[in-house]
PDB file of C-alpha atoms in Angstrom:
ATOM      1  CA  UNK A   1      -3.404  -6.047 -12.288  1.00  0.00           C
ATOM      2  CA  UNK A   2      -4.629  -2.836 -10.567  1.00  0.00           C
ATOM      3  CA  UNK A   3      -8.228  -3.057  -9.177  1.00  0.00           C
ATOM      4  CA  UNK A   4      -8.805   0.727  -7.889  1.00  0.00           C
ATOM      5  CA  UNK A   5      -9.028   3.518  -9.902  1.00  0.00           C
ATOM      6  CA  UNK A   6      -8.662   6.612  -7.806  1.00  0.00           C
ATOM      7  CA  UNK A   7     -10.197   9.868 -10.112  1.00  0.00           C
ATOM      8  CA  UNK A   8      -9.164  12.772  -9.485  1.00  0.00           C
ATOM      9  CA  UNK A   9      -5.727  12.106 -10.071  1.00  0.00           C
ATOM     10  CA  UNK A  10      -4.866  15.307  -8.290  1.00  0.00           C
ATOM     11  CA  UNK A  11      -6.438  17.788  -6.770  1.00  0.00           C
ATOM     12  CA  UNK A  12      -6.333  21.340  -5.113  1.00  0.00           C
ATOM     13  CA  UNK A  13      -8.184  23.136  -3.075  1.00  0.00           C
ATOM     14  CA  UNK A  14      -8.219  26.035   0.373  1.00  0.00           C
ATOM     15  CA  UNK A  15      -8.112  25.054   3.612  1.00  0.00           C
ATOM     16  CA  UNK A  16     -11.422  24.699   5.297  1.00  0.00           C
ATOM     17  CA  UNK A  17     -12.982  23.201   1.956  1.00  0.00           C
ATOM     18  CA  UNK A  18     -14.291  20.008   1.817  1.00  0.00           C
ATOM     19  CA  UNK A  19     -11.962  17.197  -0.816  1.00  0.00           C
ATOM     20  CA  UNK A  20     -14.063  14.210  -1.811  1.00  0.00           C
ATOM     21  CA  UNK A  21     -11.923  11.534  -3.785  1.00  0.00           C
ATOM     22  CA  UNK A  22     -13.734   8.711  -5.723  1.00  0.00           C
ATOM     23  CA  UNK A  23     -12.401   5.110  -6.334  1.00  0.00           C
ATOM     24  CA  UNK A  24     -13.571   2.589  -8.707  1.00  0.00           C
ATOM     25  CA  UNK A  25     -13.164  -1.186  -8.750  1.00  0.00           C
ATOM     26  CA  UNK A  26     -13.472  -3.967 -11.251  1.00  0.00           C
ATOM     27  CA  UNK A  27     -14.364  -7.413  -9.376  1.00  0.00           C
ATOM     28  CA  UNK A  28     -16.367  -8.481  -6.259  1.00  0.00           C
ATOM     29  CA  UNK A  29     -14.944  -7.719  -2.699  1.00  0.00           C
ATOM     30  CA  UNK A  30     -15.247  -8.422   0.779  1.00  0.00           C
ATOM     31  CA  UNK A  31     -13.934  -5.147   2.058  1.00  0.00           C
ATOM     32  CA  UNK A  32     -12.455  -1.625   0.903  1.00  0.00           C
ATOM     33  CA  UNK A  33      -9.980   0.282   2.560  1.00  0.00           C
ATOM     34  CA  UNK A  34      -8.028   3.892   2.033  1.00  0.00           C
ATOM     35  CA  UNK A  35      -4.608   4.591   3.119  1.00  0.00           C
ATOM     36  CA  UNK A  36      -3.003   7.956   3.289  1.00  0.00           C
ATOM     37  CA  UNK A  37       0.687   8.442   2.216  1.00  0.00           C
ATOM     38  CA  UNK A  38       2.280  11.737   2.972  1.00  0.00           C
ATOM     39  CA  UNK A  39       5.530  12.660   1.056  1.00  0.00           C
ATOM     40  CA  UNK A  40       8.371  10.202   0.958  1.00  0.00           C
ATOM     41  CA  UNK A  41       6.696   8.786   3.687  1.00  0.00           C
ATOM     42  CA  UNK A  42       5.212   5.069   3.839  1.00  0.00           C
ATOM     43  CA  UNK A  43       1.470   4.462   3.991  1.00  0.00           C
ATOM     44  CA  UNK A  44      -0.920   4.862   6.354  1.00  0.00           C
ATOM     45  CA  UNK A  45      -4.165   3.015   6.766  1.00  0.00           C
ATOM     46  CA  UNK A  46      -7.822   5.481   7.454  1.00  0.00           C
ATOM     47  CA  UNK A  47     -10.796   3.581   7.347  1.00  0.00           C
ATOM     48  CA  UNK A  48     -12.062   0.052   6.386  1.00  0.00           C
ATOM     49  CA  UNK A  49     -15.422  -0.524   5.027  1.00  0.00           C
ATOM     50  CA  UNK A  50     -17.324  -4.315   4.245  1.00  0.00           C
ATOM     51  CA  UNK A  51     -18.984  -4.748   1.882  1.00  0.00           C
ATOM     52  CA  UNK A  52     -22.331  -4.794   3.450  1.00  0.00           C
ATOM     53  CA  UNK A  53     -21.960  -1.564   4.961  1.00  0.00           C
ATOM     54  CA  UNK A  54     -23.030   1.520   2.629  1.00  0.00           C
ATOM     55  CA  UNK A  55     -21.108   4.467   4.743  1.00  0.00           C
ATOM     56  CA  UNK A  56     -18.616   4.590   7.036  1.00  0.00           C
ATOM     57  CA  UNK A  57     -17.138   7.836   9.684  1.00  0.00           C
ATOM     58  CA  UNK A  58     -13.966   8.630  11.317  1.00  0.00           C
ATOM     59  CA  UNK A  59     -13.325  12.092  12.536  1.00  0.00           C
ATOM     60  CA  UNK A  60     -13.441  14.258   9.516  1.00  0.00           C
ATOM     61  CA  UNK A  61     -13.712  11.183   7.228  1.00  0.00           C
ATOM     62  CA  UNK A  62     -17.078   9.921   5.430  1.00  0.00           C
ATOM     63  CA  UNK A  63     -16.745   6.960   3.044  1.00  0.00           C
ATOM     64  CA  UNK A  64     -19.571   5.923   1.389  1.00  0.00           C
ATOM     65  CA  UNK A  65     -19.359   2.392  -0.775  1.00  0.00           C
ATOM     66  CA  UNK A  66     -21.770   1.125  -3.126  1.00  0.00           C
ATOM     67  CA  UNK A  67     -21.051  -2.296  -4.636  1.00  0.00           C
ATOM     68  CA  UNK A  68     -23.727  -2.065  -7.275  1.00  0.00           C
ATOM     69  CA  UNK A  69     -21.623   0.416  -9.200  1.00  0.00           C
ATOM     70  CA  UNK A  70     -18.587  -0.916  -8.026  1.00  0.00           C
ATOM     71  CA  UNK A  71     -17.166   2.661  -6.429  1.00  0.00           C
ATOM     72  CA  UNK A  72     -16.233   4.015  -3.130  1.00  0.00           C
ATOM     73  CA  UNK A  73     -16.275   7.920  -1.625  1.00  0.00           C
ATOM     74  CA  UNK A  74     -13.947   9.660   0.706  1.00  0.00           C
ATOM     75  CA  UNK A  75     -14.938  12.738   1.470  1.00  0.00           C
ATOM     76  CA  UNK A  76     -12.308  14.658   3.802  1.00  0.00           C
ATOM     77  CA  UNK A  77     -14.357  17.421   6.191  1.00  0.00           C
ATOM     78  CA  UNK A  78     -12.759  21.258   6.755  1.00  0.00           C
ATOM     79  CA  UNK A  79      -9.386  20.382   5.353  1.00  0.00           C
ATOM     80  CA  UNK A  80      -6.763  21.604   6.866  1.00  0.00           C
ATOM     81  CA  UNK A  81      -2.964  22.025   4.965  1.00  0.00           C
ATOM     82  CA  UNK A  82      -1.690  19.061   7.025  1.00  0.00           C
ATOM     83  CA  UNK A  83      -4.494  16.600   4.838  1.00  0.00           C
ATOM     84  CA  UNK A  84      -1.957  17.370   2.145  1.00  0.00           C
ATOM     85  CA  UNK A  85      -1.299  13.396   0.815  1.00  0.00           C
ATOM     86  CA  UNK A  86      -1.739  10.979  -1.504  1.00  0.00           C
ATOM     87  CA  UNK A  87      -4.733   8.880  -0.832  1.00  0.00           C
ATOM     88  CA  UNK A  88      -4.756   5.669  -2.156  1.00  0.00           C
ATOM     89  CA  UNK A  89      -8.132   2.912  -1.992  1.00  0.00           C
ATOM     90  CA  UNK A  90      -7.068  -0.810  -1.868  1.00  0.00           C
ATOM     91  CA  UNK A  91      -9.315  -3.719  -2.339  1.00  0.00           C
ATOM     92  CA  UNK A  92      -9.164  -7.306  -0.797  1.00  0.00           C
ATOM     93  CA  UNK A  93      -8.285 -10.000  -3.095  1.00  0.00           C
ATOM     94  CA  UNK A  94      -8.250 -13.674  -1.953  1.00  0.00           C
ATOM     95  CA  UNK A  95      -5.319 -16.033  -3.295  1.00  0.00           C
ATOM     96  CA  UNK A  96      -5.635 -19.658  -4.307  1.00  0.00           C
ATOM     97  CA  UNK A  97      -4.011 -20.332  -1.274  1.00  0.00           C
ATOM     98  CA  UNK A  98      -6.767 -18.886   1.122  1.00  0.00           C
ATOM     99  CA  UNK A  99      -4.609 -15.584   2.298  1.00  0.00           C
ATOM    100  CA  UNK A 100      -5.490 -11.986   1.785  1.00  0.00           C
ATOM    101  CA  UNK A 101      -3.957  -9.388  -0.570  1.00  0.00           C
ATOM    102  CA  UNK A 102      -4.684  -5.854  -1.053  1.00  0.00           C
ATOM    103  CA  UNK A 103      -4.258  -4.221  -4.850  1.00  0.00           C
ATOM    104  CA  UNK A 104      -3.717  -0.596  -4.722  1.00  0.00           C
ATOM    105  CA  UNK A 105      -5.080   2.430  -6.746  1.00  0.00           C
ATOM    106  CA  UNK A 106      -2.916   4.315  -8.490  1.00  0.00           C
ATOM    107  CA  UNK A 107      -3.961   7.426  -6.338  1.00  0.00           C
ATOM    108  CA  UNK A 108      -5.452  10.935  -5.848  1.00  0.00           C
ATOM    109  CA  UNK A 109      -2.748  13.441  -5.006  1.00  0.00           C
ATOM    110  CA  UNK A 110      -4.323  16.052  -2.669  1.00  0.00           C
ATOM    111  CA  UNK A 111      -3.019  19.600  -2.379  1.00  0.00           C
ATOM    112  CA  UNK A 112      -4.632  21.849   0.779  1.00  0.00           C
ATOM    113  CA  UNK A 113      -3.631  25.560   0.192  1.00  0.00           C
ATOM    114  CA  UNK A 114      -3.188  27.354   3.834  1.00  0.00           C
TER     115      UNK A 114
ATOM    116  CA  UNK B   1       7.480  -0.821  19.553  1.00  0.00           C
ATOM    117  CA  UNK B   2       8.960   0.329  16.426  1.00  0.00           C
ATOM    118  CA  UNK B   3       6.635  -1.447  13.913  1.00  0.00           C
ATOM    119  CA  UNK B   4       7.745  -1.999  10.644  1.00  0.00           C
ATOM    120  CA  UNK B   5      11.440  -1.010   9.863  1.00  0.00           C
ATOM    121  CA  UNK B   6      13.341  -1.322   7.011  1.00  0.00           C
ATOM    122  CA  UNK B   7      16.798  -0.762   5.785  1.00  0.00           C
ATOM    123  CA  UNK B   8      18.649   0.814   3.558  1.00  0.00           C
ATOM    124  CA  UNK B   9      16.384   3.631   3.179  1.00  0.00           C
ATOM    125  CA  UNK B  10      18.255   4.717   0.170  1.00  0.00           C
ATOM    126  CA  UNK B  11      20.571   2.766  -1.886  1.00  0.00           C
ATOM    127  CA  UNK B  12      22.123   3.716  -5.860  1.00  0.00           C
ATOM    128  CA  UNK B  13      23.419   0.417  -7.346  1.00  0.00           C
ATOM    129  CA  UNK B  14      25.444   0.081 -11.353  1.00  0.00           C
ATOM    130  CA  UNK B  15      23.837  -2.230 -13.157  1.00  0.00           C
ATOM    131  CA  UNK B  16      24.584  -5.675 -12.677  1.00  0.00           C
ATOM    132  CA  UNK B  17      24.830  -5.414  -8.990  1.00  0.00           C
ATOM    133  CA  UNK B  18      23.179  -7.304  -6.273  1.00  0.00           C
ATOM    134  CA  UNK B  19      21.748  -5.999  -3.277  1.00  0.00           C
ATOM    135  CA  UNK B  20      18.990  -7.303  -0.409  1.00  0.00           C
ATOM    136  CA  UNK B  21      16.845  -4.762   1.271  1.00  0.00           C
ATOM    137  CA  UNK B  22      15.543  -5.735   5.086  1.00  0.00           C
ATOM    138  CA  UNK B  23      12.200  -5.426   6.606  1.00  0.00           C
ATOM    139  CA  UNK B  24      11.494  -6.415  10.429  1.00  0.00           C
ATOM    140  CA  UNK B  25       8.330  -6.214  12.303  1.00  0.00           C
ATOM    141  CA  UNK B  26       7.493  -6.058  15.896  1.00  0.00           C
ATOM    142  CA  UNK B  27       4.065  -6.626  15.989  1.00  0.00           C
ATOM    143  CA  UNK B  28       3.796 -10.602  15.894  1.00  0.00           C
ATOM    144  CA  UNK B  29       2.279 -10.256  12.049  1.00  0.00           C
ATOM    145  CA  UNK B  30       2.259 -13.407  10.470  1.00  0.00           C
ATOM    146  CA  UNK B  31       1.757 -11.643   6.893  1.00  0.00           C
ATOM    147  CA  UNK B  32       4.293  -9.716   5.323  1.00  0.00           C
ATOM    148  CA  UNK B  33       4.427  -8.327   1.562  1.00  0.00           C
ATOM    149  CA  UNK B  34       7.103  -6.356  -0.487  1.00  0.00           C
ATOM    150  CA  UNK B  35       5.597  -3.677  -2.996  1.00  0.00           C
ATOM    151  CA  UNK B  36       7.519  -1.374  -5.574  1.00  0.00           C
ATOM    152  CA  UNK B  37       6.038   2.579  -6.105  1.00  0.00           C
ATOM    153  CA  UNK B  38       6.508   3.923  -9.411  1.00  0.00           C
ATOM    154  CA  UNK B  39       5.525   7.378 -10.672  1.00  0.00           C
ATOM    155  CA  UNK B  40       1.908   7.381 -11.379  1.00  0.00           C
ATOM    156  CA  UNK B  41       1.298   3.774 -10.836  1.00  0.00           C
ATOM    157  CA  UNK B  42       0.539   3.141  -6.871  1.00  0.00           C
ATOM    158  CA  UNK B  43       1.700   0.228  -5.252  1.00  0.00           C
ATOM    159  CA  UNK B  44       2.361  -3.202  -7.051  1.00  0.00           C
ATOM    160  CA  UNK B  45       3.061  -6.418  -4.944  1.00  0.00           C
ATOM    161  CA  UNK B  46       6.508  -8.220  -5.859  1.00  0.00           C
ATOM    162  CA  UNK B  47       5.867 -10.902  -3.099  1.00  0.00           C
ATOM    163  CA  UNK B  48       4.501 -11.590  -0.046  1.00  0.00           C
ATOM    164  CA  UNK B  49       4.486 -14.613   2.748  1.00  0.00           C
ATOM    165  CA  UNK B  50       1.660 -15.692   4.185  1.00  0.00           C
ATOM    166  CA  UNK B  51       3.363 -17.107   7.198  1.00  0.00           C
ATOM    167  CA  UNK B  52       6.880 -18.324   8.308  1.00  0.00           C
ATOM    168  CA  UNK B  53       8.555 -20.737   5.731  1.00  0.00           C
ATOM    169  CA  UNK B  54       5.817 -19.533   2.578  1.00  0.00           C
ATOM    170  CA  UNK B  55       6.575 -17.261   0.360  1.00  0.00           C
ATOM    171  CA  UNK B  56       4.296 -16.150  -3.021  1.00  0.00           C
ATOM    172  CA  UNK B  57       4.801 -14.658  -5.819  1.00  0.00           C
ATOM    173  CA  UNK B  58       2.541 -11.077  -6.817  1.00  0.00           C
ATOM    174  CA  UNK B  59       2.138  -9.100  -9.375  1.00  0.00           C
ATOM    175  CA  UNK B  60       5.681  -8.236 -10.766  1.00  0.00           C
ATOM    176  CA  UNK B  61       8.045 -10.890  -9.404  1.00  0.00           C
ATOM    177  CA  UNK B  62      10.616 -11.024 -12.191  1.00  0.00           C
ATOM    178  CA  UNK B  63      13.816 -10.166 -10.961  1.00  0.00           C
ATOM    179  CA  UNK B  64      12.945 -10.603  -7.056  1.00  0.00           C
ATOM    180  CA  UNK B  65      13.515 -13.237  -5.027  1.00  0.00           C
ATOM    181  CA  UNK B  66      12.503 -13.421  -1.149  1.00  0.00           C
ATOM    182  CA  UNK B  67      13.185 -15.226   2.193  1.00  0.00           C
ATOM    183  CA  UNK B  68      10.998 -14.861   4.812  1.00  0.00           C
ATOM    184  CA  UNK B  69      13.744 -15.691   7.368  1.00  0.00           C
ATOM    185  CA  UNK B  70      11.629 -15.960  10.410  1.00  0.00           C
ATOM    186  CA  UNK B  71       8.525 -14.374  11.982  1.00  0.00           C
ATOM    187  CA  UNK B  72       9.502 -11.070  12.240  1.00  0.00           C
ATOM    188  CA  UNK B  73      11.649 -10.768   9.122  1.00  0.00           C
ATOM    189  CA  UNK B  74      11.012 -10.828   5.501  1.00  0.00           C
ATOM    190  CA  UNK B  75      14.085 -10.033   2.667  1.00  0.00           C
ATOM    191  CA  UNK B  76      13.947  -9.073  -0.788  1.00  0.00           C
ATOM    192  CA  UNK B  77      16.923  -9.760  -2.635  1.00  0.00           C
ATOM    193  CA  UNK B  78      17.680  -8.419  -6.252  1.00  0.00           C
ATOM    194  CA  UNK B  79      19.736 -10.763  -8.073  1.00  0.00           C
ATOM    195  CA  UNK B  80      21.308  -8.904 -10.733  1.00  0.00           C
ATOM    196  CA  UNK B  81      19.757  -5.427 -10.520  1.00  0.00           C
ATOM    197  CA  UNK B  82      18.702  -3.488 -14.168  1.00  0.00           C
ATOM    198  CA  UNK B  83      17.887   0.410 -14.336  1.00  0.00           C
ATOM    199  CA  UNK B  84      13.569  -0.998 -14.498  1.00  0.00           C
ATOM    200  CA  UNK B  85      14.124  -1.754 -10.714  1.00  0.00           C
ATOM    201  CA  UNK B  86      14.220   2.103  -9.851  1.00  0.00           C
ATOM    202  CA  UNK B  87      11.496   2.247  -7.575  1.00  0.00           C
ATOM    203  CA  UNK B  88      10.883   2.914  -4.472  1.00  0.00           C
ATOM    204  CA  UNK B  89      10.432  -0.552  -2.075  1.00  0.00           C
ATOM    205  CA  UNK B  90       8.082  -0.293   0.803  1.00  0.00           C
ATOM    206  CA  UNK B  91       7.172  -3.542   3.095  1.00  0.00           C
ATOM    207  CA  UNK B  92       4.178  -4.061   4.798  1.00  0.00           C
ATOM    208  CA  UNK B  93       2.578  -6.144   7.438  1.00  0.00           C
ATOM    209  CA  UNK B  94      -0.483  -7.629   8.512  1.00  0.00           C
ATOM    210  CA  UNK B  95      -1.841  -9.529  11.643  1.00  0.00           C
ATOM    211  CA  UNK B  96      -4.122 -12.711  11.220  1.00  0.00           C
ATOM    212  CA  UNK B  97      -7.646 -12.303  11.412  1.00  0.00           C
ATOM    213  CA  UNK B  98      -6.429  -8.466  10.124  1.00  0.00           C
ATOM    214  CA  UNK B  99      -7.074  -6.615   6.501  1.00  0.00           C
ATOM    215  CA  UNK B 100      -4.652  -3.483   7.430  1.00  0.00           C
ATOM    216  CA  UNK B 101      -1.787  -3.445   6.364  1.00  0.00           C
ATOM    217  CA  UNK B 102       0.929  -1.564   8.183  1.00  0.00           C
ATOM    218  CA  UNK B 103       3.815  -0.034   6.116  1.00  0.00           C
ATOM    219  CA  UNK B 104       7.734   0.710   6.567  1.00  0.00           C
ATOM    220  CA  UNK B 105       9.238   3.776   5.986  1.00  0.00           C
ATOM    221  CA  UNK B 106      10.358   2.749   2.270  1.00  0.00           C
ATOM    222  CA  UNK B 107      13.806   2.046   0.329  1.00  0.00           C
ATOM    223  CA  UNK B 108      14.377   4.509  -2.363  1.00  0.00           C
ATOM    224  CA  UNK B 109      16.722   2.221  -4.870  1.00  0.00           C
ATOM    225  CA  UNK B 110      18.530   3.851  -8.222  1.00  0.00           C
ATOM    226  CA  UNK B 111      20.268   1.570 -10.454  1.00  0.00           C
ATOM    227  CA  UNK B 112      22.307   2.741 -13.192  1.00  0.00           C
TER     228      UNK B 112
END
């Protein structure tokens, strides 16, 4: 079953605007991670956050976490028309047999207008 | 290196047919996982292997099986293929002591 819930599920906006995508999650987790996947393209890992850590940067990227409500930011900085994706968050979800697995969001589809 | 690569990248099957798409890494992963992409519903695991000679089953196995033939190459076969595996297949990738996952280019597979 899906664990993320990406919200928007799409969204537009101008170049030089700031995008901020929101994903919640159902059940506890060790870490939370967003991947970027541009048209007919396969995905692309951003940023990783644990769950002890409240906010995390990279370049234009902010993501913010907070486990107590179960939800997770990224806010994109001065967007530019090449930030034109899907973004998708993915959780960490440990199998009987010890190894990691990731469950996917269905998604925020993010149009930048030049 | 080339990462992860994976062939056929597009593929239209009838109904009935059977078909096994390839995925190779160069990265010494020992993970490796097969997801389907539908329209509106992100990525959903089929199967992935943990290491060489394990395989598990994910979220939607019906209809899948896999071999995980050696290190650097994992196989999804479809058996008997229906018009519900339309999807596009991606494999992914992951190194031990990692949590990102690195992701082929995709499979786009129609079955009619």
């Amino acid at each position: 079953s899906q664990q993320g819930e990406e919200d928007p599920q799409a969204l537009s906006i101008q170049e030089g605007e700031n995008a901020t995508m929101n994903c919640s999650y159902k059940t506890s987790i060790n870490n939370l991670q967003w991947y970027r996947q541009n048209s007919g393209r396969g995905l692309v890992h951003l940023i990783l956050i644990r769950s002890n850590e409240r906010e995390k940067h990279s370049g234009r990227l902010r993501v913010t976490l907070d486990t107590s409500k179960k939800s997770s930011s990224l806010l994109i900085t001065a967007s530019r028309a090449a930030d034109t994706a899907s973004y998708f968050c993915a959780t960490d979800e440990i199998t009987q047999g010890g190894s990691e697995k990731l469950v996917f969001g269905k998604g925020t589809k993010l149009t930048v207008n030049p | 290196n080339a990462g992860v690569t994976q062939t056929p990248k597009f593929q239209v099957l009838k109904t009935g047919q059977s078909m096994t798409l390839q995925c190779a890494q160069d990265m010494n992963h020992n993970s490796m996982y097969w997801y389907r992409q539908d329209p509106g519903m992100g990525l959903r695991l089929i199967y992935y292997s943990a290491s060489e000679g394990t395989t598990d089953k994910g979220e939607v196995p019906n209809g899948y099986n896999v071999s995980r033939l050696n290190k650097r190459e994992f196989s999804l076969r479809l058996e008997s293929a229906a018009p519900s595996q339309t999807s596009v297949y991606f494999c992914a990738s992951t190194g031990t002591g990692w949590v990102e996952q690195y992701f082929g280019p995709g499979t786009r597979l129609t079955v009619t």
